[in-house]
Amino acid sequence: MAVEPMKKLNSQVNTITDLINNYDRTIFKVMLSTAFILYFCYIFCFTQPTGESSENYSKSNSIVATTDLRHIVFGIASSVDSWKNRHPYIDLWWRPSQTRGVVFLDRAPTDNETWPNTSPPFQISGDTSKFKDYDHHAMPFAIRMIRVISETYNMNFTNVRWFVMADDDTVLFIENLVEVLQRYDHRKYYYIGGLSECVGQNWWHSFRMAFGGAGYAMSYPLVKDLSKMLDGCIMRYPYLYGSDHILQSCISELGGALTRLPGFHQFDLHGDISGFLSSHPPAPVLSFHHIDSLDPIFPNKTRDAALRHLMKAEKADHSRILQQTVCYNHNNNLSFSISWGYSIHVYEKLHAPGYLHMPIQTFQPWNGFGNPPFMFNVRPASDDPCEAPHVFYFKNVERTNTLDHITTNYFRNAARGLLSCANNSADSISQIVVFSPIQPFKLEEGKRECCTVTEKNSNVTEIEIRSCLDGEASEWSSISSS
């Protein structure tokens, strides 16, 4: 008789257990569905980029469409008087149908001054008289120059990711600039530029400041927030020397800091910079500044013509322009240092790459103080035939779709005029032909390219620039150990 109640009790327990299990599964499904809904709401509502209402972004926060030239706006500080002589520098890189930006002038050009169609449009800088009680700067136009930033922003260009500021004597290498800016997230605060080449200039101004003549880039969100507080910030720094330092101080107030790139060249140097350009640091070339204070970069040419000549090589391969490659002809004990599209130095001795990567000091510092004077190592110019190079300059370039390489030719400008080093003369070489891959050079991969030297005849040497083979040892290692 006791068995039936027990069966009934077990049946009730099983029924209750099934109900609990079904209830738990239902609760779990509801909770899981709710979690997914909350997650997607978070992704949609809280991770969307800000600062560019005109941009169409992917819903995935990890995917951003590639930055290109149309996303950049250029603000150029100038004056009517300086523009007359300097606009050819801007015309070298400005593309009327592609680039966007404005030249800011101190006053309107006169009726007899024709504005070139090849130049950016101009705008008259805003009135700065309200700052007269706060303008104790050694540079009298510092306030007008820094306000180029907010005045460019207030012109309401659409689809902007980056603002690039430069002076009217600045040449920009815009293909390299675009590719460099692609590496950075334009939705965040970025203030990107370079220091002076001189220790004294950085000490006098700031080691945390982008030198504005070389040009600098700022992301949209930074410029947006900076423009809101810039006028008030200007009043807080009435004694800083120039606009560069005022800007850096204002960005510091916002919590921003400089991202340094060595390809922005202030060129706080005097004289002949061929020694620097022949041993360019491993970085994409982004700008040249202070052109009027320098000798023409190619012999027997004006400054403008010399720069236009360099741009022929840049147009053929912007990724390799001025990139240095070192290789050897160890049968003749010759070292070759190639600055692509600019020059080749030939030494009658086998020199280590580290030695050849140091620029020859053919130039002088901007000012007389600072010990050492430069922010990089240099080696002195020498009349020692084992230390002084034979110098060959870029002559022409050939790039065709039918070839898998680019051909550049370099010719000797003048005889070296020295005895040979250990009866190892390179005086007979009159032309060097360089073959480089048609594929762009990826400097961000972390190493320079390799090359092979072939003596075509006593007068012509051919050099093939190529990617280093997997596991290929440094040629210098095998030479120096033999």
mmCIF file with all atom_site columns, N, CA and C in Angstrom, residues 17-35:
data_model
loop_
_atom_site.group_PDB
_atom_site.id
_atom_site.type_symbol
_atom_site.label_atom_id
_atom_site.label_alt_id
_atom_site.label_comp_id
_atom_site.label_asym_id
_atom_site.label_entity_id
_atom_site.label_seq_id
_atom_site.pdbx_PDB_ins_code
_atom_site.Cartn_x
_atom_site.Cartn_y
_atom_site.Cartn_z
_atom_site.occupancy
_atom_site.B_iso_or_equiv
_atom_site.pdbx_formal_charge
_atom_site.auth_seq_id
_atom_site.auth_comp_id
_atom_site.auth_asym_id
_atom_site.auth_atom_id
_atom_site.pdbx_PDB_model_num
ATOM 1  N N  . THR A 1 17 ? 10.697 19.137 -11.285 1.00 0.00 ? 17 THR A N  1
ATOM 2  C CA . THR A 1 17 ? 12.069 19.275 -11.810 1.00 0.00 ? 17 THR A CA 1
ATOM 3  C C  . THR A 1 17 ? 12.041 19.710 -13.269 1.00 0.00 ? 17 THR A C  1
ATOM 4  N N  . ASP A 1 18 ? 11.122 19.088 -14.054 1.00 0.00 ? 18 ASP A N  1
ATOM 5  C CA . ASP A 1 18 ? 11.024 19.455 -15.472 1.00 0.00 ? 18 ASP A CA 1
ATOM 6  C C  . ASP A 1 18 ? 10.604 20.915 -15.611 1.00 0.00 ? 18 ASP A C  1
ATOM 7  N N  . LEU A 1 19 ? 9.681  21.328 -14.769 1.00 0.00 ? 19 LEU A N  1
ATOM 8  C CA . LEU A 1 19 ? 9.242  22.729 -14.835 1.00 0.00 ? 19 LEU A CA 1
ATOM 9  C C  . LEU A 1 19 ? 10.388 23.687 -14.518 1.00 0.00 ? 19 LEU A C  1
ATOM 10 N N  . ILE A 1 20 ? 11.172 23.308 -13.505 1.00 0.00 ? 20 ILE A N  1
ATOM 11 C CA . ILE A 1 20 ? 12.313 24.155 -13.125 1.00 0.00 ? 20 ILE A CA 1
ATOM 12 C C  . ILE A 1 20 ? 13.324 24.217 -14.260 1.00 0.00 ? 20 ILE A C  1
ATOM 13 N N  . ASN A 1 21 ? 13.610 23.040 -14.853 1.00 0.00 ? 21 ASN A N  1
ATOM 14 C CA . ASN A 1 21 ? 14.582 23.025 -15.952 1.00 0.00 ? 21 ASN A CA 1
ATOM 15 C C  . ASN A 1 21 ? 14.105 23.850 -17.127 1.00 0.00 ? 21 ASN A C  1
ATOM 16 N N  . ASN A 1 22 ? 12.798 23.694 -17.481 1.00 0.00 ? 22 ASN A N  1
ATOM 17 C CA . ASN A 1 22 ? 12.249 24.494 -18.579 1.00 0.00 ? 22 ASN A CA 1
ATOM 18 C C  . ASN A 1 22 ? 12.300 25.976 -18.241 1.00 0.00 ? 22 ASN A C  1
ATOM 19 N N  . TYR A 1 23 ? 12.008 26.310 -16.994 1.00 0.00 ? 23 TYR A N  1
ATOM 20 C CA . TYR A 1 23 ? 12.037 27.708 -16.552 1.00 0.00 ? 23 TYR A CA 1
ATOM 21 C C  . TYR A 1 23 ? 13.455 28.268 -16.651 1.00 0.00 ? 23 TYR A C  1
ATOM 22 N N  . ASP A 1 24 ? 14.440 27.425 -16.212 1.00 0.00 ? 24 ASP A N  1
ATOM 23 C CA . ASP A 1 24 ? 15.843 27.871 -16.272 1.00 0.00 ? 24 ASP A CA 1
ATOM 24 C C  . ASP A 1 24 ? 16.281 28.114 -17.715 1.00 0.00 ? 24 ASP A C  1
ATOM 25 N N  . ARG A 1 25 ? 15.858 27.182 -18.614 1.00 0.00 ? 25 ARG A N  1
ATOM 26 C CA . ARG A 1 25 ? 16.241 27.371 -20.013 1.00 0.00 ? 25 ARG A CA 1
ATOM 27 C C  . ARG A 1 25 ? 15.618 28.627 -20.591 1.00 0.00 ? 25 ARG A C  1
ATOM 28 N N  . THR A 1 26 ? 14.371 28.891 -20.218 1.00 0.00 ? 26 THR A N  1
ATOM 29 C CA . THR A 1 26 ? 13.694 30.103 -20.702 1.00 0.00 ? 26 THR A CA 1
ATOM 30 C C  . THR A 1 26 ? 14.391 31.359 -20.208 1.00 0.00 ? 26 THR A C  1
ATOM 31 N N  . ILE A 1 27 ? 14.711 31.335 -18.897 1.00 0.00 ? 27 ILE A N  1
ATOM 32 C CA . ILE A 1 27 ? 15.417 32.490 -18.316 1.00 0.00 ? 27 ILE A CA 1
ATOM 33 C C  . ILE A 1 27 ? 16.766 32.692 -18.997 1.00 0.00 ? 27 ILE A C  1
ATOM 34 N N  . PHE A 1 28 ? 17.459 31.571 -19.231 1.00 0.00 ? 28 PHE A N  1
ATOM 35 C CA . PHE A 1 28 ? 18.787 31.662 -19.881 1.00 0.00 ? 28 PHE A CA 1
ATOM 36 C C  . PHE A 1 28 ? 18.667 32.263 -21.277 1.00 0.00 ? 28 PHE A C  1
ATOM 37 N N  . LYS A 1 29 ? 17.636 31.808 -22.042 1.00 0.00 ? 29 LYS A N  1
ATOM 38 C CA . LYS A 1 29 ? 17.452 32.329 -23.389 1.00 0.00 ? 29 LYS A CA 1
ATOM 39 C C  . LYS A 1 29 ? 17.142 33.827 -23.350 1.00 0.00 ? 29 LYS A C  1
ATOM 40 N N  . VAL A 1 30 ? 16.305 34.233 -22.395 1.00 0.00 ? 30 VAL A N  1
ATOM 41 C CA . VAL A 1 30 ? 15.949 35.652 -22.270 1.00 0.00 ? 30 VAL A CA 1
ATOM 42 C C  . VAL A 1 30 ? 17.178 36.477 -21.915 1.00 0.00 ? 30 VAL A C  1
ATOM 43 N N  . MET A 1 31 ? 17.942 35.958 -20.952 1.00 0.00 ? 31 MET A N  1
ATOM 44 C CA . MET A 1 31 ? 19.145 36.678 -20.545 1.00 0.00 ? 31 MET A CA 1
ATOM 45 C C  . MET A 1 31 ? 20.145 36.768 -21.686 1.00 0.00 ? 31 MET A C  1
ATOM 46 N N  . LEU A 1 32 ? 20.329 35.680 -22.446 1.00 0.00 ? 32 LEU A N  1
ATOM 47 C CA . LEU A 1 32 ? 21.269 35.684 -23.563 1.00 0.00 ? 32 LEU A CA 1
ATOM 48 C C  . LEU A 1 32 ? 20.821 36.667 -24.638 1.00 0.00 ? 32 LEU A C  1
ATOM 49 N N  . SER A 1 33 ? 19.523 36.671 -24.943 1.00 0.00 ? 33 SER A N  1
ATOM 50 C CA . SER A 1 33 ? 19.001 37.601 -25.954 1.00 0.00 ? 33 SER A CA 1
ATOM 51 C C  . SER A 1 33 ? 19.189 39.041 -25.506 1.00 0.00 ? 33 SER A C  1
ATOM 52 N N  . THR A 1 34 ? 18.930 39.279 -24.221 1.00 0.00 ? 34 THR A N  1
ATOM 53 C CA . THR A 1 34 ? 19.098 40.638 -23.686 1.00 0.00 ? 34 THR A CA 1
ATOM 54 C C  . THR A 1 34 ? 20.550 41.091 -23.781 1.00 0.00 ? 34 THR A C  1
ATOM 55 N N  . ALA A 1 35 ? 21.474 40.162 -23.481 1.00 0.00 ? 35 ALA A N  1
ATOM 56 C CA . ALA A 1 35 ? 22.897 40.502 -23.531 1.00 0.00 ? 35 ALA A CA 1
ATOM 57 C C  . ALA A 1 35 ? 23.314 40.889 -24.952 1.00 0.00 ? 35 ALA A C  1
#
